[in-house]
Amino acid sequence: MDYLAGLNEPQRKAVEHIDGPLMIIAGAGSGKTRVLTYRTAHLIETGVDPFAILLLTFTNKAAGEMRHRIETVIGNAAKNIWMGTFHSIFAKILRFEGERLGYTSNFSIYDTDDSKSLIRALIKEKNLDDKVYKVNLVLNRISNAKNRLIGPAQYTGSSILAEEDRLARIPAMGELYQLYCARCFAANAMDFDDLLFQTNILFRDHLDVLNKYQHKFKHVMVDEFQDTNVSQYLITKKLSAVNRNICVVGDDAQSIYAFRGADIQNILNFERDYSDLVTIKLEENYRSTKAIVAVANSIISRNKNQLKKDVFTSNEDGDDIEIIRASSDNEEGRMIASTIFEAAQKENLTWSDFAILYRTNAQSRSFEEALRRLNIKYRIIGGVSFYQRKEIKDVLGYLRFTVNQNDEEAFKRIINLPKRGIGDTTIAKIVVTAAENNVPVWDIVSNIGQFQAARGSAGIEAFSDLIKSFKLMVEVEKKDAYEVANHVAKASGLLRELYEDKTVEGLARYQNLQELLNAIKSFVDNPENEDKSLATFLQSVSLLTNADADEDPADRDKVTMMTIHSAKGLEFNRVFLVGLEEDLFPSQMMLQSQQDLEEERRLFYVAVTRAEKKLMISYAESRYQFGRLKACEPSRFLNELDPNFVKMAKPAGARKEVASFRPVQKTGFTAKPAPSAAQLIQKPTTNTNYQHVVSTNFQATDALALAAGQKVEHAKFGFGLIKRIEVNGAERKAVIDFEKGVGEKTLLLSFAKLMVVS
Ligand SMILES: Nc1ncnc2c1ncn2[C@@H]1O[C@H](COP(=O)(O)OP(=O)(O)OP(=O)(O)O)[C@@H](O)[C@H]1O
Ligand SMILES: [Mg+2]
């Protein structure tokens, strides 16, 4: 079998180990995911039915890529493998089996906004103080409880949790949890956590169902095992209890979801739970250069809490890791954009070879601006995704309500959209009446006359007739997702409302709506989707994870920007790891203890190990945060890089600033006395900054070259046109007319940092 030739000895052993429990805990880039891919292909080659294989991945995108690779080995049969994220796979199973728990197969999936909106309504209905009962806090408590498999009854009965709530001064928390669950249930809706929580209940209380799936899945595999939570662990354990063919792969050093309940303990439990467990180590890294592997090892070796692993690579030595110092976040953006621009030209790379990784989504702005100026194509993974936009959620609200008329959150969103003269009080009344009478909102809405001659009841009747006509299309005429959505967009009036809005934003929103319809059309046209119903389309949309870039495959040559969390499992030729500043990374918000610091360090390790050929790490000395300019210190993590493989980025131009990279010393965390990267970087340098921008679009600043009529950019004032240059002895001033209402300014050229835009 040819494909086995692409594996080293321990990898092949793992692929060929078919019977009984198997665990691979190995470092980044050592081929864990590759093993799962080949192993699946191998199972099918040796006669296992693809329908009997369950492969759980971290993102839908990862599943898609693996399916594609498996297809190249075994062909079409790859389509039939059960492959996807925990959430998508168990949502599918709950569609089939949810009736056992009292849900219909059309249940809605509440996203975080829906959950928050419901919690907000409950807090109001219960007359609780929303400054004490903060929505995020309540949602977090509920989410944590579900991930630990604590249902509302157990929650309210637990003295420990009650004590925690008393201390947090939210004693009504248990009641809120109970109400929240009751209302979701009445709405025939599950939130994200429910997809796992309810699956656990399903398997706990309906042994015949469990039994069916235990026999169905002959092989269960889990990628990124270190990031599973208790709820996920229990599901996989139960599912594989009969055949005992479970294979998990992961890296404890890359566990970065403890804040969401993931538990490294699962790895240790696994050894305990399976006495006949076979463990295989993979030690060779195939992804990165020696320099990158060495630096990654030096970082992670500082964590006390980890399993011992040796990682080496036979790859080339590679370049040293470069540190880029920028004076501000905007400059950081410009320096990195111009470095990408130069490298792409000189080394014949494509945009998709580059990734910019940051700790928080908000950091993307300065990079977006800088990349756009250089005409570099980029995509942002995560952030406000297409499906989170208001106009899209509005239409999806209609579609959700068409499929499930109990969906209270969809109802609240669309009942007065476009305006039908129905006030908030009326809407709240309908919701509360439904809850009090223990009936779905639709019962009230579709019989509004019986309940009250409320103001706006004409509007409600019109709404109810509209929904009835949509229901007819779905339930009786069995129209596909596209036909329904197209009709709904028009008949609801949403499309027209946007069409009539001739502002730039209105046009963009109209185009987005068209784009949604295109997406539904391509879902319907895709031969791989057997079920073309609206319900199935909606499910696939609700389960898109942040890391699932939804884009045109013909247009993939773009620089990728994303958080480190979303970058897990991926690899890029060039990686820029940005914003290495104290409080930002390690994140101040996450740092309560030494353990938190270790989790941040694992995140740092994940980031560094994404790079194949070259890694650059940047920090800014000042940054706008919450509307204020803040001075920043370089991150303590910079001190943890093996100094033998680190250098300061070579300046591309001359500026008079001197590098002042200070190792960070904070209580509890002492900087190492041994020569550190920081000290290395501290070596006297006359200029460590790049020239602002080097590219064909821009010219470097040279005060002498400035002249009237030139377009320039100033870090603070933005773009402007030079009106004249005034000379007074050695002093030169420029009078510049800045755009965007800034107006005319006279700037001393020896201080002003101007860029010439040609
Ligand atoms: N035996 C091998 N021969 C050649 N290339 C390999 C081999 N094993 C793995 N690779 C390549 O090395 C890279 C890293 O592999 P893979 O992504 O499977 O590692 P991983 O252990 O899953 O990493 P991570 O921990 O980051 O998820 C991939 O490009 C993969 O194709
Ligand atoms: Mg992997």
PDB file of N, CA and C and ligand atoms in Angstrom, residues 32-33 223-224 569, ligand 2:
ATOM      1  N   LYS A  32       0.502  14.015  13.892  1.00  0.00           N
ATOM      2  CA  LYS A  32      -0.661  13.399  14.551  1.00  0.00           C
ATOM      3  C   LYS A  32      -1.885  13.410  13.638  1.00  0.00           C
ATOM      4  N   THR A  33      -2.147  14.579  13.072  1.00  0.00           N
ATOM      5  CA  THR A  33      -3.317  14.689  12.207  1.00  0.00           C
ATOM      6  C   THR A  33      -3.121  13.828  10.958  1.00  0.00           C
ATOM      7  N   ASP A 223      -9.157  14.047  17.170  1.00  0.00           N
ATOM      8  CA  ASP A 223      -7.970  14.900  17.002  1.00  0.00           C
ATOM      9  C   ASP A 223      -8.018  15.987  18.085  1.00  0.00           C
ATOM     10  N   GLU A 224      -6.873  16.568  18.408  1.00  0.00           N
ATOM     11  CA  GLU A 224      -6.805  17.642  19.413  1.00  0.00           C
ATOM     12  C   GLU A 224      -7.457  17.198  20.730  1.00  0.00           C
ATOM     13  N   GLY A 569      -3.539  23.613  14.879  1.00  0.00           N
ATOM     14  CA  GLY A 569      -3.554  22.538  13.877  1.00  0.00           C
ATOM     15  C   GLY A 569      -3.103  22.986  12.489  1.00  0.00           C
TER      16      GLY A 569
HETATM   17 MG    MG B   2      -2.778  18.325  14.129  1.00  0.00          MG
END
